[in-house]
Short mmCIF file of C-alpha atoms and ligand atoms in Angstrom, two decimals:
data_model
loop_
_atom_site.label_atom_id
_atom_site.label_comp_id
_atom_site.label_asym_id
_atom_site.label_seq_id
_atom_site.Cartn_x
_atom_site.Cartn_y
_atom_site.Cartn_z
CA MET A 43 -9.89 134.94 102.45
CA SER A 44 -8.50 131.98 100.27
CA SER A 45 -9.57 129.76 97.33
CA SER A 46 -9.99 127.26 100.46
CA ASP A 47 -13.12 129.21 100.98
CA SER A 48 -14.51 129.00 97.82
CA ALA A 49 -16.82 126.21 98.30
CA THR A 50 -18.90 128.03 100.71
CA ARG A 51 -19.08 131.34 98.77
CA VAL A 52 -22.01 132.64 96.55
CA VAL A 53 -21.84 135.86 94.63
CA SER A 54 -24.86 137.69 92.95
CA GLY A 55 -25.75 140.75 91.47
CA MET A 56 -29.32 142.67 90.30
CA ARG A 57 -29.37 145.78 88.19
CA PRO A 58 -31.14 148.30 89.84
CA THR A 59 -34.66 148.10 88.60
CA GLY A 60 -36.51 149.77 91.51
CA ARG A 61 -39.47 147.84 93.20
CA LEU A 62 -39.53 144.16 92.34
CA HIS A 63 -42.29 142.21 91.51
CA LEU A 64 -43.31 138.32 92.63
CA GLY A 65 -41.63 137.35 89.27
CA GLN A 66 -38.66 138.28 90.59
CA TYR A 67 -39.29 136.97 94.12
CA HIS A 68 -40.38 133.67 93.17
CA GLY A 69 -37.46 133.38 90.54
CA VAL A 70 -34.82 134.96 92.37
CA LEU A 71 -34.93 136.77 95.86
CA LYS A 72 -36.42 133.80 97.72
CA ASN A 73 -33.69 131.92 96.63
CA TRP A 74 -31.06 134.17 97.85
CA VAL A 75 -32.85 134.76 101.07
CA LYS A 76 -32.54 130.97 101.71
CA LEU A 77 -28.85 130.88 100.26
CA GLN A 78 -27.70 133.55 102.85
CA TYR A 79 -28.15 130.94 105.48
CA GLU A 80 -26.32 128.19 103.86
CA TYR A 81 -23.68 130.21 102.44
CA ASP A 82 -21.33 133.07 102.85
CA CYS A 83 -23.13 135.18 100.59
CA PHE A 84 -22.34 138.63 98.60
CA PHE A 85 -25.38 140.10 97.24
CA PHE A 86 -24.92 143.34 94.96
CA VAL A 87 -26.95 145.79 93.36
CA ALA A 88 -25.55 146.14 89.74
CA ASP A 89 -25.37 149.74 89.40
CA TRP A 90 -22.47 149.68 86.37
CA HIS A 91 -24.41 147.15 84.53
CA ALA A 92 -27.21 149.28 84.46
CA LEU A 93 -24.97 151.87 82.46
CA THR A 94 -23.82 149.28 79.91
CA THR A 95 -27.33 149.33 78.55
CA ALA A 96 -28.72 152.98 79.19
CA TYR A 97 -26.27 154.99 80.21
CA ASP A 98 -28.18 158.03 78.85
CA ASP A 99 -30.46 157.27 81.63
CA THR A 100 -28.86 157.50 84.93
CA THR A 101 -31.37 159.49 86.61
CA THR A 102 -33.17 157.04 88.11
CA ILE A 103 -30.39 154.81 89.50
CA GLY A 104 -30.31 156.23 92.80
CA ARG A 105 -34.03 155.79 93.61
CA HIS A 106 -34.35 152.36 91.73
CA THR A 107 -31.19 151.00 94.29
CA PHE A 108 -33.01 152.19 97.37
CA ASP A 109 -36.24 150.80 96.26
CA MET A 110 -34.66 147.60 95.59
CA VAL A 111 -32.62 147.12 98.35
CA VAL A 112 -35.76 148.18 100.62
CA ASP A 113 -37.37 144.74 98.65
CA TRP A 114 -34.59 142.68 99.63
CA LEU A 115 -34.64 143.78 103.04
CA ALA A 116 -38.03 143.57 102.85
CA ALA A 117 -38.33 140.00 101.83
CA GLY A 118 -35.90 138.89 104.34
CA LEU A 119 -32.37 139.35 103.48
CA ASN A 120 -30.86 140.21 106.25
CA PRO A 121 -27.55 142.14 106.57
CA GLY A 122 -26.19 140.26 109.46
CA SER A 123 -26.02 137.15 107.48
CA SER A 124 -25.15 138.37 103.97
CA THR A 125 -23.15 141.09 102.61
CA LEU A 126 -25.35 143.47 100.79
CA PHE A 127 -23.55 145.99 99.10
CA VAL A 128 -23.17 148.31 95.67
CA GLN A 129 -20.88 147.49 92.74
CA SER A 130 -19.71 151.06 92.10
CA ARG A 131 -18.66 151.15 95.99
CA VAL A 132 -16.69 148.56 95.47
CA PRO A 133 -13.89 149.61 92.53
CA GLU A 134 -11.71 146.34 92.80
CA HIS A 135 -14.34 145.06 90.89
CA ALA A 136 -12.95 147.66 87.97
CA GLU A 137 -9.72 146.89 88.49
CA LEU A 138 -10.07 143.40 88.32
CA HIS A 139 -12.08 143.94 85.41
CA LEU A 140 -9.21 145.87 83.29
CA LEU A 141 -6.44 143.15 84.11
CA LEU A 142 -8.88 140.51 83.11
CA SER A 143 -9.61 142.40 79.66
CA MET A 144 -5.62 142.26 78.93
CA ILE A 145 -5.98 137.99 78.67
CA THR A 146 -9.71 138.00 76.96
CA PRO A 147 -9.91 137.18 73.33
CA LEU A 148 -12.37 139.44 71.78
CA ALA A 149 -13.89 136.70 70.22
CA TRP A 150 -14.82 135.28 73.63
CA LEU A 151 -16.99 138.63 74.22
CA GLU A 152 -18.90 138.42 70.70
CA ARG A 153 -19.64 135.08 70.73
CA VAL A 154 -21.67 135.31 74.10
CA PRO A 155 -25.53 134.79 73.01
CA THR A 156 -26.95 137.41 74.93
CA TYR A 157 -24.66 140.10 73.11
CA LYS A 158 -26.30 139.53 69.68
CA ASP A 159 -29.71 138.68 71.32
CA GLN A 160 -29.72 141.91 73.11
CA ILE A 161 -28.46 144.18 70.52
CA GLN A 162 -31.55 142.72 68.33
CA LYS A 163 -34.07 142.87 71.34
CA LEU A 164 -33.14 146.48 72.44
CA GLY A 165 -32.99 147.77 68.93
CA ASP A 166 -33.85 151.38 70.11
CA LYS A 167 -30.87 151.70 72.44
CA ASP A 168 -27.17 152.44 71.47
CA LEU A 169 -25.62 149.41 72.27
CA SER A 170 -22.34 149.60 70.13
CA THR A 171 -19.85 150.67 73.05
CA TYR A 172 -17.23 149.29 74.39
CA GLY A 173 -18.60 148.71 77.95
CA PHE A 174 -21.67 146.45 76.34
CA LEU A 175 -19.20 144.27 74.86
CA GLY A 176 -17.64 144.08 77.90
CA TYR A 177 -19.88 143.44 80.47
CA PRO A 178 -19.95 140.06 80.57
CA LEU A 179 -16.22 140.19 81.50
CA LEU A 180 -17.51 142.63 84.10
CA GLN A 181 -19.26 140.16 85.49
CA ALA A 182 -16.56 137.63 85.54
CA ALA A 183 -14.68 140.31 87.86
CA ASP A 184 -17.51 140.45 90.03
CA ILE A 185 -17.68 136.66 90.75
CA LEU A 186 -14.07 136.15 90.53
CA ILE A 187 -12.83 138.96 92.75
CA TYR A 188 -14.73 137.25 95.66
CA ARG A 189 -13.47 133.86 94.60
CA ALA A 190 -16.64 132.35 94.94
CA GLY A 191 -17.88 129.00 94.12
CA HIS A 192 -21.49 129.59 93.29
CA VAL A 193 -23.28 131.84 91.29
CA PRO A 194 -27.04 131.67 91.60
CA VAL A 195 -28.36 133.05 88.24
CA GLY A 196 -31.34 132.25 85.81
CA ALA A 197 -30.73 130.37 82.85
CA ASP A 198 -29.93 133.18 80.72
CA GLN A 199 -26.89 134.33 82.58
CA VAL A 200 -25.43 130.67 82.61
CA PRO A 201 -23.22 131.75 79.45
CA HIS A 202 -21.87 134.27 81.49
CA VAL A 203 -21.02 131.87 84.20
CA GLU A 204 -19.44 129.97 81.37
CA LEU A 205 -17.14 132.74 80.35
CA THR A 206 -16.07 133.61 83.94
CA ARG A 207 -15.04 129.85 84.16
CA GLU A 208 -12.91 130.36 80.66
CA VAL A 209 -11.35 133.61 81.84
CA ALA A 210 -10.55 132.74 85.59
CA ARG A 211 -8.79 128.97 84.02
CA ARG A 212 -7.01 131.15 80.96
CA PHE A 213 -5.77 133.44 84.32
CA ASN A 214 -4.42 131.25 86.35
CA HIS A 215 -2.77 129.29 83.22
CA VAL A 216 -1.03 132.09 82.28
CA PHE A 217 -0.17 133.72 85.93
CA GLY A 218 0.05 130.59 87.66
CA ARG A 219 2.66 129.04 86.18
CA GLU A 220 5.47 130.36 88.64
CA THR A 221 9.24 128.93 88.31
CA GLY A 222 9.98 126.16 90.48
CA PHE A 223 6.26 125.56 90.71
CA GLU A 224 6.77 121.79 91.37
CA GLU A 225 9.63 122.36 94.12
CA LEU A 226 7.29 125.12 95.76
CA ALA A 227 4.09 122.59 95.82
CA GLU A 228 6.08 119.85 97.12
CA ALA A 229 7.51 121.98 99.88
CA ALA A 230 3.94 122.88 100.71
CA VAL A 231 2.91 119.26 101.11
CA ALA A 232 5.59 118.88 103.55
CA LYS A 233 3.99 121.66 105.67
CA LEU A 234 0.72 119.74 105.46
CA GLY A 235 1.47 117.54 108.51
CA LYS A 236 2.39 113.65 108.22
CA LYS A 237 -1.11 112.47 107.95
CA ALA A 238 -2.41 115.11 105.81
CA SER A 239 0.60 115.42 103.19
CA ARG A 240 0.41 111.00 102.68
CA LEU A 241 -3.18 111.49 102.01
CA TYR A 242 -2.63 114.50 99.56
CA THR A 243 -0.19 112.85 97.97
CA GLU A 244 -2.04 109.41 97.33
CA SER A 245 -5.02 111.09 96.62
CA ARG A 246 -3.37 113.36 93.77
CA ARG A 247 -1.77 110.02 92.38
CA ALA A 248 -5.08 108.28 91.94
CA TYR A 249 -6.28 111.17 90.40
CA VAL A 250 -3.67 112.18 88.16
CA GLU A 251 -2.65 108.24 87.08
CA GLN A 252 -6.21 106.90 87.33
CA GLY A 253 -8.58 109.93 86.98
CA ASP A 254 -10.21 108.88 90.08
CA THR A 255 -12.17 111.99 90.77
CA GLU A 256 -13.44 110.92 94.41
CA ALA A 257 -9.74 110.94 95.29
CA LEU A 258 -9.61 114.50 93.64
CA GLU A 259 -12.88 115.69 95.91
CA ARG A 260 -11.05 113.99 99.24
CA ALA A 261 -7.64 115.94 98.17
CA ARG A 262 -9.71 119.09 97.87
CA ALA A 263 -11.51 118.54 100.99
CA LEU A 264 -8.11 117.97 102.82
CA LEU A 265 -7.13 121.54 101.71
CA ALA A 266 -10.33 122.94 102.43
CA GLY A 267 -10.18 122.25 106.01
CA ASN A 268 -6.24 123.30 106.37
CA GLN A 269 -5.56 125.93 108.88
CA ASN A 270 -1.98 126.20 108.72
CA LEU A 271 -0.89 126.93 104.87
CA SER A 272 -0.51 130.12 103.65
CA ILE A 273 -2.66 131.44 100.87
CA GLY A 274 -0.25 130.89 98.14
CA ASP A 275 0.77 127.32 99.62
CA VAL A 276 -3.35 126.46 99.57
CA GLU A 277 -3.79 127.94 95.87
CA ARG A 278 -0.58 125.91 94.83
CA LEU A 279 -1.89 122.63 96.09
CA TYR A 280 -5.14 122.95 94.41
CA GLY A 281 -3.35 123.73 91.23
CA TYR A 282 -0.72 120.84 91.76
CA LEU A 283 -3.54 118.45 92.42
CA GLU A 284 -4.63 119.02 88.71
CA GLY A 285 -1.29 119.44 87.21
CA GLY A 286 -1.36 123.03 86.22
CA GLY A 287 0.24 126.15 88.03
CA ARG A 288 -1.33 128.17 91.13
CA ILE A 289 -5.27 128.68 91.35
CA ILE A 290 -5.31 132.27 91.82
CA LEU A 291 -8.96 132.52 90.71
CA PRO A 292 -10.95 129.45 91.24
CA GLU A 293 -13.68 128.52 88.62
CA PRO A 294 -17.38 129.31 90.08
CA GLN A 295 -20.67 126.96 89.18
CA ALA A 296 -23.45 128.46 87.90
CA LEU A 297 -26.50 127.56 90.37
CA ILE A 298 -29.32 127.76 88.28
CA ASN A 299 -32.89 128.99 89.73
CA GLU A 300 -35.30 126.85 89.26
CA ALA A 301 -37.32 128.52 86.62
CA ALA A 302 -40.50 129.55 88.78
CA ARG A 303 -42.42 130.63 85.91
CA VAL A 304 -44.53 133.09 87.19
CA PRO A 305 -47.42 134.33 85.15
CA GLY A 306 -48.36 138.00 84.82
CA LEU A 307 -51.80 139.60 85.21
CA ASP A 308 -52.45 138.60 81.40
CA GLY A 309 -51.05 135.23 81.79
CA GLU A 310 -47.60 136.17 79.87
CA LYS A 311 -44.63 135.71 81.75
CA MET A 312 -44.58 138.59 84.68
CA SER A 313 -42.65 141.51 83.52
CA LYS A 314 -41.95 145.29 84.12
CA SER A 315 -41.80 145.73 80.38
CA TYR A 316 -45.52 143.72 80.28
CA GLY A 317 -47.07 146.24 82.78
CA ASN A 318 -48.68 142.74 84.11
CA THR A 319 -46.69 142.81 87.59
CA ILE A 320 -47.72 142.67 91.29
CA THR A 321 -44.99 144.32 93.41
CA LEU A 322 -43.81 143.38 96.44
CA ARG A 323 -45.28 145.94 98.46
CA GLU A 324 -48.83 146.80 97.05
CA PRO A 325 -51.44 147.76 98.87
CA PRO A 326 -53.78 145.05 99.76
CA GLU A 327 -56.76 146.54 98.05
CA GLN A 328 -54.83 146.78 94.96
CA VAL A 329 -53.42 142.83 95.11
CA GLU A 330 -57.35 142.18 95.45
CA THR A 331 -58.31 144.12 92.62
CA LYS A 332 -55.27 142.94 90.35
CA ILE A 333 -56.14 139.15 91.27
CA ARG A 334 -59.90 139.71 90.49
CA THR A 335 -59.29 140.86 87.48
CA MET A 336 -56.69 138.39 86.54
CA MET A 337 -57.15 136.29 83.10
CA THR A 338 -58.13 132.60 83.92
CA ASP A 339 -58.81 129.77 81.84
CA PRO A 340 -60.72 131.23 78.61
CA ALA A 341 -62.92 127.97 78.45
CA ARG A 342 -64.92 129.09 81.72
CA ALA A 343 -66.53 132.29 80.35
CA ARG A 344 -69.75 131.26 81.86
CA ARG A 345 -69.63 130.22 85.80
CA THR A 346 -71.30 127.22 84.78
CA ASP A 347 -68.67 126.22 82.28
CA PRO A 348 -66.28 123.77 83.44
CA GLY A 349 -62.44 124.55 83.18
CA ASP A 350 -58.94 123.07 83.12
CA PRO A 351 -56.27 124.38 85.93
CA ALA A 352 -53.51 123.78 83.74
CA ASN A 353 -55.05 126.16 81.24
CA CYS A 354 -55.22 129.14 84.34
CA PRO A 355 -52.53 131.67 84.96
CA VAL A 356 -54.48 131.89 88.60
CA PHE A 357 -53.95 128.34 89.25
CA ALA A 358 -50.31 128.80 88.31
CA LEU A 359 -50.28 131.55 91.08
CA HIS A 360 -51.77 129.37 93.51
CA ASN A 361 -49.58 126.52 93.00
CA LEU A 362 -46.98 128.97 94.40
CA TYR A 363 -48.89 129.82 97.45
CA SER A 364 -51.52 127.45 98.52
CA PRO A 365 -51.09 124.18 100.61
CA PRO A 366 -52.24 120.72 98.90
CA ASP A 367 -55.74 120.33 100.04
CA LEU A 368 -56.64 123.96 98.82
CA LEU A 369 -55.27 123.19 95.09
CA ALA A 370 -57.23 119.91 95.45
CA TRP A 371 -60.27 122.28 96.50
CA ALA A 372 -59.71 124.64 93.27
CA SER A 373 -58.60 121.86 90.86
CA GLU A 374 -61.56 119.68 91.08
CA GLY A 375 -63.93 123.15 92.04
CA CYS A 376 -62.75 124.16 88.31
CA ARG A 377 -63.05 121.09 86.58
CA SER A 378 -66.61 120.56 87.84
CA ALA A 379 -67.66 123.82 87.70
CA GLY A 380 -68.24 123.67 91.49
CA ILE A 381 -66.88 126.68 92.28
CA GLY A 382 -66.65 130.12 90.20
CA CYS A 383 -63.36 132.19 89.59
CA VAL A 384 -64.05 134.18 92.10
CA ASP A 385 -64.15 131.56 94.98
CA CYS A 386 -61.07 130.62 93.45
CA LYS A 387 -59.33 133.63 93.83
CA LYS A 388 -60.34 134.49 97.17
CA PRO A 389 -57.90 132.30 99.30
CA LEU A 390 -55.01 133.41 96.83
CA ILE A 391 -55.81 137.01 97.44
CA ASP A 392 -55.68 136.44 101.03
CA ALA A 393 -52.17 134.29 100.68
CA ILE A 394 -50.67 136.93 98.76
CA ASN A 395 -51.82 139.52 101.10
CA ALA A 396 -50.50 137.68 104.25
CA GLU A 397 -47.48 137.55 102.43
CA GLN A 398 -46.92 141.14 101.57
CA ALA A 399 -48.02 142.04 105.23
CA GLN A 400 -44.76 140.63 106.59
CA MET A 401 -42.96 142.34 104.03
CA ARG A 402 -44.70 146.14 104.40
CA GLU A 403 -44.08 145.71 108.21
CA ARG A 404 -40.54 145.10 107.58
CA ALA A 405 -39.94 147.67 104.97
CA ALA A 406 -41.52 150.55 106.82
CA GLN A 407 -38.46 151.35 108.96
CA TYR A 408 -36.42 151.34 105.87
CA GLU A 409 -39.18 153.66 104.17
CA ASP A 410 -39.26 156.05 107.67
CA ASP A 411 -35.30 156.20 107.66
CA PRO A 412 -33.66 155.86 104.23
CA ASP A 413 -30.38 156.32 106.28
CA LEU A 414 -30.73 152.92 107.77
CA VAL A 415 -30.48 151.59 104.35
CA ASN A 416 -27.62 153.82 103.13
CA SER A 417 -25.47 152.77 106.09
CA ILE A 418 -26.66 149.10 105.57
CA LEU A 419 -25.00 149.43 102.13
CA GLN A 420 -22.29 151.59 103.10
CA GLU A 421 -21.19 148.65 105.70
CA GLY A 422 -21.50 146.38 103.26
CA SER A 423 -19.47 147.74 100.84
CA GLU A 424 -16.52 147.69 102.99
CA ALA A 425 -16.81 144.54 104.23
CA ALA A 426 -16.55 143.69 100.69
CA ARG A 427 -13.78 145.75 99.88
CA ASP A 428 -12.00 143.88 102.32
CA VAL A 429 -12.31 140.76 100.64
CA ALA A 430 -11.98 142.45 97.11
CA ARG A 431 -8.71 143.87 98.41
CA GLU A 432 -7.10 140.74 99.53
CA THR A 433 -7.63 138.83 96.15
CA LEU A 434 -6.41 141.92 94.16
CA GLU A 435 -3.00 141.76 95.77
CA ASP A 436 -3.09 138.06 95.00
CA VAL A 437 -3.99 138.78 91.63
CA ARG A 438 -1.37 141.93 91.13
CA GLU A 439 1.47 139.91 92.86
CA ALA A 440 0.53 136.83 90.46
CA ILE A 441 1.02 139.24 87.28
CA GLY A 442 4.18 141.17 88.41
CA LEU A 443 2.53 144.28 89.45
CA ALA A 444 2.98 144.15 93.01
N1 LIG B 460 -25.74 140.28 84.90
C1 LIG B 460 -26.80 140.06 85.70
C2 LIG B 460 -28.40 140.16 85.23
O1 LIG B 460 -28.30 141.13 84.18
C3 LIG B 460 -26.40 140.79 87.02
C4 LIG B 460 -25.15 140.66 87.59
C5 LIG B 460 -23.91 141.45 87.33
C6 LIG B 460 -24.57 139.73 88.09
N2 LIG B 460 -22.78 140.70 87.85
C7 LIG B 460 -23.29 139.73 88.62
C8 LIG B 460 -25.25 138.31 88.40
C9 LIG B 460 -22.41 138.55 89.17
C10 LIG B 460 -24.65 137.13 89.21
C11 LIG B 460 -23.19 137.44 89.53
O2 LIG B 460 -29.18 139.92 85.80
FE1 LIG B 461 -58.62 129.23 87.22
FE2 LIG B 461 -59.70 128.95 89.68
FE3 LIG B 461 -61.19 130.09 87.54
FE4 LIG B 461 -60.27 127.40 87.23
S1 LIG B 461 -61.63 128.19 88.87
S2 LIG B 461 -60.01 128.99 85.48
S3 LIG B 461 -58.45 127.86 88.22
S4 LIG B 461 -59.71 130.96 88.60
#
């Protein structure tokens, strides 16, 4: 795989937190399920990342990994359409992390906003470690080792993708400047074939001389579709377009998850630490009980009091689950006190349980036979390693370690 695949490649990771809840499903996982049909996706369990904030609590990592991956599969991630693996089974991430650490200024890590935030928020934990400071760089390695073009993350993680871009740029700048670059690049242009090399040269000139970004895109598309050049030549030509050296590690873009704010049972954001969640595969009776006792618009203290759906966390869930006619029914009935909250919640309970029925069914085979999950992760990890090794070979060569 070369940087020409970068446009179609997606990487993302999740810390092993155990069973997932509806907030994580609507905020992250559902998006992954969709992306797997549109991109070449690598999704992994970020177990090393879990160590960066909780090295003293490792007994649950195995169980949490299993439970979370069963949820991935239950939600529709398909090992035939995406590569599912465990970070620590692909030690190449660690080697790239080490190599990147050599060129990463300390100040870049110290100014990552999550660094100081987390230290404040997780005051009871020991975060004064080298691993914790370096964790955004580990994340950069996770991404760059697959030369991913896109990284689906929540808004809080965008600074990490920004850091990844800066580190990639610096790496290419420091190690992509081989002697005779221009000559090698021109030779590669010639190898494109007559028509393509003319188009490349014209587009490059239009970009370099007039800043024509459409021309830049045209030239990139041309390289992406090219089948004849070696990886090294393709990297040269990407770099040559922008006037720098070879692009060994392409810069990724964040694909920001639409922040589907899923309210928890108490109306606060749904979160494991608040204890206000509905998980993905809960017994139907439990879903029913939870929704029945879920907070509603406080204005509706009595059945005859009208309410406002905008102030009701139940309605926010309706928005995720119900078709327009049902939403209109709930909204009108709420404002006019034509329906009670019990009536309003009924179709929501049914909708959540219908969604979960399918997940429970998918999960059953994995719960019955955990080895199935292990072999999916084993195969995924091997496939990921094959790609990671290729990148590392290029990286070692660029550094002069080959
Ligand atoms: N840091 C991310 C989180 O805490 C998880 C993560 C690790 C990740 N490596 C990644 C996400 C690479 C995207 C890409 O949620
Ligand atoms: Fe919420 Fe529905 Fe009750 Fe209105 S009727 S307060 S939207 S649960």
